Amino acid sequence: MNPQLATTILYCLFFFFLGIAAVLAFVQRQNAKRRERLDAEAQAVLETARREAETRGNQIIVDAREKALAVKAEADREVAAMREKEQIRDRKLDAREDQLASNQESLRKAQRGLESSQTRLAAQMRNLTEQRAELDRLVQESQRALEKVSGMTEAEAAEKLMESLRQDLEHEIGATVLKQQRELTRRVDAQAREMLLTAMQRYASVHTADTTTSTVGVPTDDMKGRIIGREGRNIRAFEKATGVDLIIDDTPGVVVVSGFDPVRREVARMSLEKLIADGRIHPSKIEETVEQSEKEIQSFILQKGHEAANEVNVSGLHDRVIEMLGRLHFRTSYSQNVLRHSVEVAFLTGMMAEMIGLDGELARRAGLLHDIGKAADHELEGGHPKIGADLLRRSKESEEVVHAAKGHHDEIVTEYPYTMLVATADACSASRPGARRESLERYVKRMEELESIAQRFDGVQQAYAISAGRELRVMVGSQNVSDERAAAICRDIASTFEKELTYPGEIKVTVVREARFISTAK
């Protein structure tokens, strides 16, 4: 290596390390100065904090002293107030003690006065006792004198006086009771007439009566032959499907439908009209048409039942009851439609019930269903009241409604007021002008037939048809007819009615056997 170059490198290294040492010495001096400055600042901060702490401590001491003085002043004031209250209480107690002393003195004075009054009362009581004893002695002497004069003892005189008073009072009470009964009867009759008139005026029903027809018009006589069919097969199929009889005679343009069941008769009439309009008449077509008509009639029956229930605002009826109610549309009584009659009775019963403070809804329900048995009286035994009552009882109707259906013809003892209201409304609806149509001649003839049949039997003295032909009263002689014979006559008359007469509903036969004893005093 070049010696000069090595020397140069050595010098460079020397000066480099020398510079580094100088820089390190400078840095140490700067750090020492900074440390001294920071120590001075820390001492200044500590001094400042010490002075502030001393100042704050002095302030806290001053504030504490002020608060202590304020608390002491407040305590002094409270003590002063308590002392003032104690003084006031002491003064009140002193005044009360003075008042009590004064009251005690007054009580002592009153007690002395009361003792004096008791002494005077005791003296007066002794005087009254002596006077009462004297009066008793005088009364006894007077009684003995009266008994001696009248000849009666005191008990006998009192008994005679009471008997006289009792007779007078009984006479006056009897006269008063009769007077009140006459006045009450007059008022009740007047109110009943006013109530019935008001109810009938409020319900203005159309005074028309339905007429049930059983005839069907045919366009030509050739159509009658088509209805009969070959060897009568069409008419036999029709009668078998409908359960009615077809009467085809020489009357031009008319075919008569005969049947006891009004619903079947209506189905037959409707089916026959459809067959005549269609023109195709044969057994299969007849069965199809009758089945279709039965469905239409069943739907029509339910519709009529719901309409009647909604019209009188009666809800919750059993489906069977709704159906039977709709069947009443095809039932008439002396040409009066039974369904319209039931609706009218429902309205009248409800209005009369509301007037006397009863349940109008229950009354309307009883009135609407009172003749429900007429829809099935041709299918079951018994009159329509019993049939209707059994149907309503099975349909879970209330006892009031069942009793009204069973007793609205006065056949049983009335137990509920609704039964009487229904019977009254039923009579009003049936007897009002225009409700039922029947000629006087026919009515008289039916009454005469009932009485004449009863007169045929031996032992019958008199017979009276009453209740528009629904009941017959028969009088038999007690000398010629025994009780057993009277019972037999009753059964025989009823059997004869069933064989010889045609009538709606039922006829009640009552045989009366009366014994009379006559004696003449001479």
Short mmCIF file of C-alpha atoms in Angstrom, two decimals:
data_model
loop_
_atom_site.label_atom_id
_atom_site.label_comp_id
_atom_site.label_asym_id
_atom_site.label_seq_id
_atom_site.Cartn_x
_atom_site.Cartn_y
_atom_site.Cartn_z
CA MET A 1 0.00 0.00 0.00
CA ASN A 2 1.10 3.60 -0.62
CA PRO A 3 2.40 4.97 2.70
CA GLN A 4 1.03 8.42 1.95
CA LEU A 5 -2.38 7.03 1.34
CA ALA A 6 -2.30 5.16 4.60
CA THR A 7 -1.25 8.22 6.48
CA THR A 8 -4.11 10.16 4.94
CA ILE A 9 -6.60 7.49 5.97
CA LEU A 10 -5.25 7.52 9.53
CA TYR A 11 -5.66 11.27 9.75
CA CYS A 12 -9.19 11.05 8.42
CA LEU A 13 -10.08 8.44 11.00
CA PHE A 14 -8.60 10.50 13.80
CA PHE A 15 -10.52 13.60 12.89
CA PHE A 16 -13.73 11.54 12.47
CA PHE A 17 -13.54 10.13 15.98
CA LEU A 18 -12.54 13.55 17.29
CA GLY A 19 -15.70 15.06 15.73
CA ILE A 20 -17.79 12.36 17.23
CA ALA A 21 -16.38 13.04 20.67
CA ALA A 22 -17.02 16.75 20.25
CA VAL A 23 -20.62 16.10 19.26
CA LEU A 24 -21.13 13.81 22.25
CA ALA A 25 -19.69 16.43 24.61
CA PHE A 26 -22.01 19.09 23.13
CA VAL A 27 -25.01 16.83 23.53
CA GLN A 28 -24.18 16.10 27.15
CA ARG A 29 -23.87 19.81 27.91
CA GLN A 30 -27.28 20.47 26.26
CA ASN A 31 -28.90 17.69 28.26
CA ALA A 32 -27.46 19.02 31.46
CA LYS A 33 -28.82 22.48 30.71
CA ARG A 34 -32.29 21.07 29.87
CA ARG A 35 -32.33 19.05 33.09
CA GLU A 36 -31.43 22.16 35.09
CA ARG A 37 -34.24 24.09 33.35
CA LEU A 38 -36.77 21.35 33.97
CA ASP A 39 -35.75 21.14 37.64
CA ALA A 40 -36.26 24.88 37.95
CA GLU A 41 -39.68 24.70 36.32
CA ALA A 42 -40.69 21.82 38.59
CA GLN A 43 -39.61 23.78 41.64
CA ALA A 44 -41.66 26.77 40.37
CA VAL A 45 -44.74 24.55 39.85
CA LEU A 46 -44.38 23.01 43.28
CA GLU A 47 -44.05 26.42 44.87
CA THR A 48 -47.13 27.69 43.02
CA ALA A 49 -49.15 24.62 44.08
CA ARG A 50 -48.06 25.02 47.68
CA ARG A 51 -49.14 28.67 47.73
CA GLU A 52 -52.52 27.82 46.10
CA ALA A 53 -53.08 25.01 48.62
CA GLU A 54 -52.41 27.33 51.49
CA THR A 55 -54.82 29.91 50.03
CA ARG A 56 -57.58 27.31 49.45
CA GLY A 57 -57.20 25.84 52.91
CA ASN A 58 -57.59 29.26 54.44
CA GLN A 59 -60.73 29.84 52.35
CA ILE A 60 -62.23 26.50 53.42
CA ILE A 61 -61.62 27.30 57.05
CA VAL A 62 -63.31 30.67 56.60
CA ASP A 63 -66.33 29.06 54.87
CA ALA A 64 -66.62 26.42 57.58
CA ARG A 65 -66.61 29.05 60.28
CA GLU A 66 -69.34 31.02 58.45
CA LYS A 67 -71.52 27.88 58.08
CA ALA A 68 -71.04 26.99 61.73
CA LEU A 69 -72.15 30.48 62.71
CA ALA A 70 -75.22 30.20 60.43
CA VAL A 71 -76.18 26.78 61.90
CA LYS A 72 -75.80 28.14 65.41
CA ALA A 73 -78.02 31.13 64.57
CA GLU A 74 -80.69 28.81 63.06
CA ALA A 75 -80.56 26.58 66.11
CA ASP A 76 -80.99 29.60 68.35
CA ARG A 77 -84.02 30.70 66.38
CA GLU A 78 -85.61 27.21 66.58
CA VAL A 79 -85.01 27.05 70.30
CA ALA A 80 -86.60 30.49 70.68
CA ALA A 81 -89.63 29.36 68.63
CA MET A 82 -90.01 26.20 70.70
CA ARG A 83 -89.85 28.23 73.87
CA GLU A 84 -92.56 30.54 72.50
CA LYS A 85 -94.79 27.52 71.68
CA GLU A 86 -94.26 26.08 75.14
CA GLN A 87 -95.29 29.37 76.66
CA ILE A 88 -98.45 29.53 74.53
CA ARG A 89 -99.31 25.89 75.45
CA ASP A 90 -98.82 26.70 79.14
CA ARG A 91 -101.18 29.65 78.88
CA LYS A 92 -103.84 27.50 77.13
CA LEU A 93 -103.54 24.80 79.81
CA ASP A 94 -104.00 27.39 82.49
CA ALA A 95 -107.12 28.73 80.75
CA ARG A 96 -108.48 25.19 80.37
CA GLU A 97 -107.95 24.41 84.00
CA ASP A 98 -109.86 27.57 84.91
CA GLN A 99 -112.71 26.50 82.59
CA LEU A 100 -112.83 23.01 84.11
CA ALA A 101 -113.01 24.45 87.60
CA SER A 102 -115.90 26.69 86.49
CA ASN A 103 -117.72 23.71 84.88
CA GLN A 104 -117.32 21.61 88.01
CA GLU A 105 -118.91 24.36 90.04
CA SER A 106 -121.81 24.58 87.57
CA LEU A 107 -122.29 20.79 87.76
CA ARG A 108 -122.42 20.88 91.55
CA LYS A 109 -125.10 23.57 91.35
CA ALA A 110 -127.11 21.53 88.77
CA GLN A 111 -126.84 18.41 90.93
CA ARG A 112 -128.22 20.25 93.93
CA GLY A 113 -131.13 21.48 91.76
CA LEU A 114 -131.77 17.94 90.42
CA GLU A 115 -131.90 16.50 93.92
CA SER A 116 -134.45 19.13 94.83
CA SER A 117 -136.54 18.28 91.72
CA GLN A 118 -136.44 14.55 92.51
CA THR A 119 -137.74 15.26 95.97
CA ARG A 120 -140.67 17.25 94.54
CA LEU A 121 -141.41 14.48 91.94
CA ALA A 122 -141.44 11.81 94.62
CA ALA A 123 -144.00 13.81 96.57
CA GLN A 124 -146.13 14.24 93.41
CA MET A 125 -145.93 10.49 92.64
CA ARG A 126 -147.20 9.66 96.13
CA ASN A 127 -150.11 12.05 95.59
CA LEU A 128 -150.90 10.50 92.14
CA THR A 129 -150.79 6.98 93.60
CA GLU A 130 -153.26 7.95 96.28
CA GLN A 131 -155.54 9.61 93.70
CA ARG A 132 -155.36 6.53 91.38
CA ALA A 133 -156.29 4.25 94.24
CA GLU A 134 -159.26 6.46 94.98
CA LEU A 135 -160.30 6.44 91.30
CA ASP A 136 -160.01 2.64 91.11
CA ARG A 137 -162.22 2.35 94.17
CA LEU A 138 -164.80 4.69 92.60
CA VAL A 139 -164.68 2.80 89.26
CA GLN A 140 -165.22 -0.54 91.01
CA GLU A 141 -168.17 0.88 92.91
CA SER A 142 -169.60 2.27 89.65
CA GLN A 143 -169.15 -1.11 87.91
CA ARG A 144 -170.89 -2.94 90.73
CA ALA A 145 -173.73 -0.44 90.52
CA LEU A 146 -173.99 -0.88 86.73
CA GLU A 147 -173.90 -4.67 86.98
CA LYS A 148 -176.62 -4.53 89.62
CA VAL A 149 -178.79 -2.25 87.42
CA SER A 150 -178.18 -4.04 84.03
CA GLY A 151 -178.14 -7.58 85.37
CA MET A 152 -174.91 -8.39 83.38
CA THR A 153 -171.32 -8.85 84.40
CA GLU A 154 -168.48 -6.82 82.89
CA ALA A 155 -167.36 -9.72 80.66
CA GLU A 156 -170.92 -10.29 79.38
CA ALA A 157 -171.38 -6.60 78.60
CA ALA A 158 -168.01 -6.48 76.74
CA GLU A 159 -168.88 -9.59 74.74
CA LYS A 160 -172.28 -8.19 73.76
CA LEU A 161 -170.72 -4.89 72.70
CA MET A 162 -168.04 -6.66 70.61
CA GLU A 163 -170.69 -8.84 68.93
CA SER A 164 -172.72 -5.76 68.00
CA LEU A 165 -169.63 -4.04 66.61
CA ARG A 166 -168.64 -7.18 64.69
CA GLN A 167 -172.03 -7.42 62.99
CA ASP A 168 -171.96 -3.76 62.01
CA LEU A 169 -168.44 -4.07 60.65
CA GLU A 170 -169.26 -7.25 58.70
CA HIS A 171 -172.19 -5.53 57.04
CA GLU A 172 -170.11 -2.47 56.15
CA ILE A 173 -167.19 -4.60 54.95
CA GLY A 174 -169.48 -6.72 52.77
CA ALA A 175 -171.09 -3.66 51.21
CA THR A 176 -167.68 -2.08 50.62
CA VAL A 177 -166.26 -5.26 49.09
CA LEU A 178 -169.22 -5.62 46.71
CA LYS A 179 -168.88 -2.00 45.70
CA GLN A 180 -165.15 -2.34 45.10
CA GLN A 181 -165.67 -5.57 43.15
CA ARG A 182 -168.23 -3.93 40.87
CA GLU A 183 -165.94 -0.94 40.36
CA LEU A 184 -162.92 -3.19 39.74
CA THR A 185 -164.88 -5.31 37.25
CA ARG A 186 -166.02 -2.21 35.41
CA ARG A 187 -162.49 -0.81 35.24
CA VAL A 188 -160.96 -4.12 34.18
CA ASP A 189 -163.56 -4.58 31.42
CA ALA A 190 -162.96 -1.03 30.20
CA GLN A 191 -159.20 -1.45 30.21
CA ALA A 192 -159.44 -4.82 28.49
CA ARG A 193 -161.66 -3.38 25.74
CA GLU A 194 -159.33 -0.41 25.32
CA MET A 195 -156.30 -2.70 25.20
CA LEU A 196 -157.83 -4.99 22.59
CA LEU A 197 -159.01 -2.08 20.46
CA THR A 198 -155.61 -0.41 20.67
CA ALA A 199 -153.75 -3.58 19.72
CA MET A 200 -156.08 -4.32 16.80
CA GLN A 201 -155.85 -0.72 15.55
CA ARG A 202 -152.03 -0.72 15.81
CA TYR A 203 -151.82 -3.89 13.74
CA ALA A 204 -153.63 -3.19 10.48
CA SER A 205 -153.67 -6.52 8.64
CA VAL A 206 -155.07 -7.03 5.19
CA HIS A 207 -158.56 -8.48 5.57
CA THR A 208 -158.39 -11.08 2.85
CA ALA A 209 -158.80 -14.82 2.96
CA ASP A 210 -156.92 -17.31 0.81
CA THR A 211 -158.74 -19.80 -1.34
CA THR A 212 -157.06 -23.13 -2.01
CA THR A 213 -157.78 -24.37 -5.51
CA SER A 214 -157.28 -27.95 -6.64
CA THR A 215 -157.94 -27.52 -10.35
CA VAL A 216 -155.50 -27.25 -13.26
CA GLY A 217 -156.51 -25.87 -16.61
CA VAL A 218 -155.78 -27.87 -19.79
CA PRO A 219 -155.74 -26.28 -23.23
CA THR A 220 -157.55 -29.08 -25.09
CA ASP A 221 -159.33 -32.35 -24.44
CA ASP A 222 -156.54 -34.10 -26.30
CA MET A 223 -154.22 -33.10 -23.47
CA LYS A 224 -156.46 -35.03 -21.04
CA GLY A 225 -155.83 -38.18 -23.05
CA ARG A 226 -152.08 -37.57 -22.96
CA ILE A 227 -152.29 -37.09 -19.19
CA ILE A 228 -154.12 -40.44 -18.86
CA GLY A 229 -151.66 -42.19 -21.21
CA ARG A 230 -151.84 -45.55 -22.84
CA GLU A 231 -153.99 -47.81 -20.69
CA GLY A 232 -153.75 -45.20 -17.90
CA ARG A 233 -150.00 -45.61 -17.26
CA ASN A 234 -149.31 -41.85 -17.08
CA ILE A 235 -152.05 -41.11 -14.57
CA ARG A 236 -151.00 -44.10 -12.45
CA ALA A 237 -147.38 -42.96 -12.47
CA PHE A 238 -148.46 -39.43 -11.57
CA GLU A 239 -150.67 -40.54 -8.68
CA LYS A 240 -147.96 -42.88 -7.40
CA ALA A 241 -145.27 -40.16 -7.53
CA THR A 242 -147.39 -37.41 -5.92
CA GLY A 243 -149.67 -39.36 -3.55
CA VAL A 244 -152.82 -37.57 -4.77
CA ASP A 245 -155.77 -38.48 -7.00
CA LEU A 246 -156.34 -37.00 -10.44
CA ILE A 247 -160.01 -36.61 -11.39
CA ILE A 248 -160.45 -36.29 -15.15
CA ASP A 249 -164.08 -36.08 -16.18
CA ASP A 250 -166.14 -34.49 -18.92
CA THR A 251 -165.70 -30.97 -17.53
CA PRO A 252 -164.04 -29.06 -20.36
CA GLY A 253 -160.60 -27.53 -19.77
CA VAL A 254 -160.23 -28.66 -16.13
CA VAL A 255 -158.37 -31.44 -14.31
CA VAL A 256 -159.08 -31.78 -10.58
CA VAL A 257 -156.28 -32.60 -8.13
CA SER A 258 -157.64 -34.31 -5.00
CA GLY A 259 -155.51 -34.91 -1.90
CA PHE A 260 -155.76 -34.50 1.84
CA ASP A 261 -152.19 -33.21 2.28
CA PRO A 262 -152.07 -29.58 1.06
CA VAL A 263 -148.32 -29.75 0.37
CA ARG A 264 -148.68 -32.86 -1.77
CA ARG A 265 -151.61 -31.26 -3.54
CA GLU A 266 -149.49 -28.18 -4.31
CA VAL A 267 -146.60 -30.36 -5.58
CA ALA A 268 -149.06 -32.24 -7.82
CA ARG A 269 -150.59 -29.02 -9.14
CA MET A 270 -147.20 -27.50 -9.93
CA SER A 271 -145.92 -30.70 -11.55
CA LEU A 272 -149.04 -31.06 -13.67
CA GLU A 273 -148.80 -27.47 -14.89
CA LYS A 274 -145.13 -28.04 -15.86
CA LEU A 275 -145.98 -31.26 -17.71
CA ILE A 276 -148.82 -29.59 -19.59
CA ALA A 277 -146.56 -26.67 -20.55
CA ASP A 278 -143.75 -29.02 -21.65
CA GLY A 279 -146.03 -31.40 -23.56
CA ARG A 280 -143.83 -34.45 -22.96
CA ILE A 281 -145.83 -36.67 -20.62
CA HIS A 282 -144.49 -40.13 -19.80
CA PRO A 283 -143.61 -41.96 -16.54
CA SER A 284 -139.90 -41.02 -16.43
CA LYS A 285 -140.66 -37.37 -17.23
CA ILE A 286 -143.40 -37.39 -14.58
CA GLU A 287 -140.98 -38.67 -11.91
CA GLU A 288 -138.36 -36.11 -12.89
CA THR A 289 -140.86 -33.23 -12.84
CA VAL A 290 -142.36 -34.28 -9.50
CA GLU A 291 -138.91 -34.53 -7.92
CA GLN A 292 -138.03 -31.06 -9.20
CA SER A 293 -141.32 -29.64 -7.91
CA GLU A 294 -140.79 -31.22 -4.49
CA LYS A 295 -137.41 -29.50 -4.19
CA GLU A 296 -138.94 -26.17 -5.23
CA ILE A 297 -141.82 -26.57 -2.77
CA GLN A 298 -139.41 -27.52 0.04
CA SER A 299 -137.30 -24.45 -0.67
CA PHE A 300 -140.47 -22.34 -0.85
CA ILE A 301 -141.66 -23.77 2.50
CA LEU A 302 -138.38 -22.88 4.24
CA GLN A 303 -138.48 -19.42 2.68
CA LYS A 304 -142.00 -18.82 3.96
CA GLY A 305 -141.03 -20.05 7.42
CA HIS A 306 -138.03 -17.72 7.62
CA GLU A 307 -140.06 -14.80 6.27
CA ALA A 308 -142.76 -15.28 8.91
CA ALA A 309 -140.17 -15.55 11.72
CA ASN A 310 -138.33 -12.43 10.51
CA GLU A 311 -141.58 -10.51 10.11
CA VAL A 312 -142.46 -10.89 13.79
CA ASN A 313 -138.79 -10.66 14.89
CA VAL A 314 -138.56 -14.17 16.36
CA SER A 315 -135.11 -15.79 16.21
CA GLY A 316 -133.52 -19.07 17.26
CA LEU A 317 -136.24 -21.40 15.92
CA HIS A 318 -135.40 -25.04 15.24
CA ASP A 319 -135.12 -26.06 11.58
CA ARG A 320 -138.04 -28.48 12.00
CA VAL A 321 -140.17 -25.69 13.46
CA ILE A 322 -139.23 -23.39 10.55
CA GLU A 323 -140.29 -26.09 8.08
CA MET A 324 -143.61 -26.74 9.84
CA LEU A 325 -144.22 -23.00 10.01
CA GLY A 326 -143.73 -22.72 6.25
CA ARG A 327 -146.15 -25.61 5.69
CA LEU A 328 -148.88 -23.52 7.31
CA HIS A 329 -148.82 -21.38 4.16
CA PHE A 330 -150.66 -24.22 2.40
CA ARG A 331 -153.12 -24.79 5.24
CA THR A 332 -156.39 -22.90 5.54
CA SER A 333 -159.02 -22.78 8.26
CA TYR A 334 -162.42 -21.70 6.97
CA SER A 335 -160.55 -20.17 3.97
CA GLN A 336 -158.24 -18.15 6.28
CA ASN A 337 -154.56 -18.78 5.61
CA VAL A 338 -153.15 -20.28 8.81
CA LEU A 339 -149.64 -18.79 8.39
CA ARG A 340 -151.01 -15.24 8.03
CA HIS A 341 -153.35 -15.96 10.92
CA SER A 342 -150.34 -17.03 13.06
CA VAL A 343 -148.40 -13.87 12.15
CA GLU A 344 -151.40 -11.73 13.05
CA VAL A 345 -151.83 -13.53 16.38
CA ALA A 346 -148.11 -13.03 17.09
CA PHE A 347 -148.34 -9.27 16.58
CA LEU A 348 -151.54 -8.94 18.65
CA THR A 349 -150.14 -11.06 21.48
CA GLY A 350 -146.88 -9.13 21.58
CA MET A 351 -148.59 -5.75 21.71
CA MET A 352 -151.01 -6.81 24.46
CA ALA A 353 -148.14 -8.30 26.48
CA GLU A 354 -146.14 -5.07 26.27
CA MET A 355 -149.18 -3.08 27.39
CA ILE A 356 -149.46 -5.09 30.62
CA GLY A 357 -145.72 -5.24 31.31
CA LEU A 358 -144.90 -8.77 30.09
CA ASP A 359 -142.18 -9.97 27.72
CA GLY A 360 -143.28 -8.91 24.24
CA GLU A 361 -140.70 -11.08 22.45
CA LEU A 362 -141.80 -14.23 24.29
CA ALA A 363 -145.46 -13.37 23.63
CA ARG A 364 -144.82 -12.97 19.88
CA ARG A 365 -143.00 -16.31 19.86
CA ALA A 366 -145.94 -18.03 21.57
CA GLY A 367 -148.44 -16.40 19.22
CA LEU A 368 -146.51 -17.33 16.08
CA LEU A 369 -146.19 -21.01 17.07
CA HIS A 370 -149.61 -21.57 18.64
CA ASP A 371 -151.09 -23.32 15.54
CA ILE A 372 -147.89 -25.15 14.49
CA GLY A 373 -149.66 -28.47 15.05
CA LYS A 374 -152.01 -27.80 12.10
CA ALA A 375 -149.08 -28.50 9.75
CA ALA A 376 -149.08 -32.17 10.84
CA ASP A 377 -152.52 -32.86 12.34
CA HIS A 378 -153.43 -35.03 9.35
CA GLU A 379 -150.32 -37.19 9.92
CA LEU A 380 -150.54 -37.76 13.69
CA GLU A 381 -153.32 -38.63 16.14
CA GLY A 382 -154.91 -35.97 18.31
CA GLY A 383 -155.86 -32.37 17.83
CA HIS A 384 -153.46 -29.71 16.62
CA PRO A 385 -152.92 -28.23 20.15
CA LYS A 386 -151.48 -31.51 21.46
CA ILE A 387 -149.48 -32.17 18.28
CA GLY A 388 -148.05 -28.65 18.32
CA ALA A 389 -147.16 -28.82 22.01
CA ASP A 390 -145.31 -32.14 21.53
CA LEU A 391 -143.41 -30.74 18.54
CA LEU A 392 -142.38 -27.57 20.40
CA ARG A 393 -141.34 -29.55 23.48
CA ARG A 394 -139.08 -31.76 21.35
CA SER A 395 -137.64 -28.62 19.76
CA LYS A 396 -136.55 -27.31 23.20
CA GLU A 397 -138.99 -24.39 23.28
CA SER A 398 -139.78 -22.77 26.62
CA GLU A 399 -142.65 -24.06 28.78
CA GLU A 400 -144.63 -20.84 28.22
CA VAL A 401 -144.61 -21.37 24.43
CA VAL A 402 -145.49 -25.07 24.76
CA HIS A 403 -148.37 -24.33 27.15
CA ALA A 404 -149.73 -21.60 24.85
CA ALA A 405 -149.82 -24.04 21.90
CA LYS A 406 -151.55 -26.69 24.02
CA GLY A 407 -154.03 -24.50 25.87
CA HIS A 408 -155.06 -21.70 23.48
CA HIS A 409 -158.47 -23.43 22.99
CA ASP A 410 -159.13 -23.56 26.77
CA GLU A 411 -158.77 -27.34 26.84
CA ILE A 412 -156.43 -27.33 29.86
CA VAL A 413 -156.04 -25.22 32.98
CA THR A 414 -154.25 -21.96 32.16
CA GLU A 415 -150.95 -21.74 34.04
CA TYR A 416 -149.22 -18.84 32.25
CA PRO A 417 -150.57 -15.40 31.27
CA TYR A 418 -149.16 -15.82 27.77
CA THR A 419 -151.62 -18.65 27.12
CA MET A 420 -154.55 -16.35 27.88
CA LEU A 421 -153.08 -13.62 25.67
CA VAL A 422 -152.62 -16.06 22.78
CA ALA A 423 -156.20 -17.34 23.17
CA THR A 424 -157.50 -13.77 23.14
CA ALA A 425 -155.47 -12.81 20.07
CA ASP A 426 -156.52 -16.04 18.32
CA ALA A 427 -160.19 -15.23 18.92
CA CYS A 428 -159.71 -11.65 17.68
CA SER A 429 -157.93 -12.79 14.52
CA ALA A 430 -160.50 -15.47 13.73
CA SER A 431 -163.60 -13.40 14.47
CA ARG A 432 -162.71 -10.06 12.90
CA PRO A 433 -164.74 -9.15 9.79
CA GLY A 434 -163.36 -10.61 6.58
CA ALA A 435 -161.00 -13.11 8.23
CA ARG A 436 -162.96 -16.27 7.51
CA ARG A 437 -165.52 -16.92 4.86
CA GLU A 438 -168.32 -19.39 5.29
CA SER A 439 -171.93 -19.09 4.28
CA LEU A 440 -174.52 -18.94 7.02
CA GLU A 441 -176.47 -21.76 5.40
CA ARG A 442 -173.44 -24.09 5.41
CA TYR A 443 -172.59 -23.19 8.99
CA VAL A 444 -176.16 -23.83 10.22
CA LYS A 445 -176.30 -27.08 8.28
CA ARG A 446 -173.14 -28.36 9.94
CA MET A 447 -174.45 -27.47 13.40
CA GLU A 448 -177.75 -29.22 12.65
CA GLU A 449 -175.92 -32.32 11.45
CA LEU A 450 -173.97 -32.57 14.70
CA GLU A 451 -177.08 -32.18 16.86
CA SER A 452 -179.23 -34.52 14.73
CA ILE A 453 -176.65 -37.33 14.88
CA ALA A 454 -176.57 -37.07 18.67
CA GLN A 455 -180.39 -37.10 18.87
CA ARG A 456 -180.50 -40.54 17.19
CA PHE A 457 -179.26 -42.33 20.31
CA ASP A 458 -181.70 -43.53 22.95
CA GLY A 459 -181.62 -41.67 26.22
CA VAL A 460 -180.38 -38.38 24.72
CA GLN A 461 -182.62 -35.53 25.82
CA GLN A 462 -180.82 -32.50 24.36
CA ALA A 463 -177.72 -31.82 22.24
CA TYR A 464 -175.97 -28.46 21.67
CA ALA A 465 -173.18 -27.77 19.17
CA ILE A 466 -170.83 -25.07 20.50
CA SER A 467 -167.40 -23.54 19.75
CA ALA A 468 -168.18 -23.25 16.02
CA GLY A 469 -168.79 -26.99 15.77
CA ARG A 470 -165.61 -28.07 17.54
CA GLU A 471 -167.53 -29.31 20.61
CA LEU A 472 -170.86 -31.02 21.24
CA ARG A 473 -172.65 -31.08 24.61
CA VAL A 474 -175.12 -33.97 25.06
CA MET A 475 -177.64 -34.16 27.95
CA VAL A 476 -178.94 -37.61 28.95
CA GLY A 477 -181.51 -38.53 31.57
CA SER A 478 -180.31 -40.03 34.82
CA GLN A 479 -183.36 -42.28 35.17
CA ASN A 480 -183.02 -44.09 31.83
CA VAL A 481 -179.25 -43.95 31.32
CA SER A 482 -176.57 -45.22 33.71
CA ASP A 483 -173.00 -43.96 33.92
CA GLU A 484 -171.76 -46.91 31.87
CA ARG A 485 -174.41 -46.31 29.20
CA ALA A 486 -173.52 -42.57 29.10
CA ALA A 487 -169.86 -43.43 28.44
CA ALA A 488 -170.90 -45.80 25.65
CA ILE A 489 -173.16 -43.12 24.08
CA CYS A 490 -170.22 -40.69 24.12
CA ARG A 491 -167.97 -43.16 22.27
CA ASP A 492 -170.70 -44.08 19.77
CA ILE A 493 -171.41 -40.44 18.89
CA ALA A 494 -167.72 -39.75 18.29
CA SER A 495 -167.43 -42.88 16.11
CA THR A 496 -170.47 -41.83 14.08
CA PHE A 497 -168.93 -38.37 13.47
CA GLU A 498 -165.75 -40.00 12.18
CA LYS A 499 -167.70 -42.23 9.77
CA GLU A 500 -170.35 -39.83 8.45
CA LEU A 501 -168.85 -36.32 8.59
CA THR A 502 -165.89 -34.51 7.05
CA TYR A 503 -164.45 -31.80 9.26
CA PRO A 504 -161.07 -30.11 10.00
CA GLY A 505 -159.32 -30.81 13.29
CA GLU A 506 -161.37 -32.67 15.87
CA ILE A 507 -164.77 -32.53 17.59
CA LYS A 508 -164.98 -32.92 21.36
CA VAL A 509 -168.07 -34.80 22.58
CA THR A 510 -169.16 -34.26 26.20
CA VAL A 511 -172.04 -36.30 27.67
CA VAL A 512 -173.63 -34.92 30.85
CA ARG A 513 -175.75 -37.16 33.05
CA GLU A 514 -177.65 -35.03 35.57
CA ALA A 515 -179.80 -36.28 38.45
CA ARG A 516 -182.67 -34.02 39.61
CA PHE A 517 -184.84 -34.55 42.70
CA ILE A 518 -188.09 -32.57 43.06
CA SER A 519 -190.37 -32.47 46.10
CA THR A 520 -193.35 -30.25 46.80
CA ALA A 521 -194.29 -29.02 50.28
CA LYS A 522 -198.05 -28.64 50.92
#
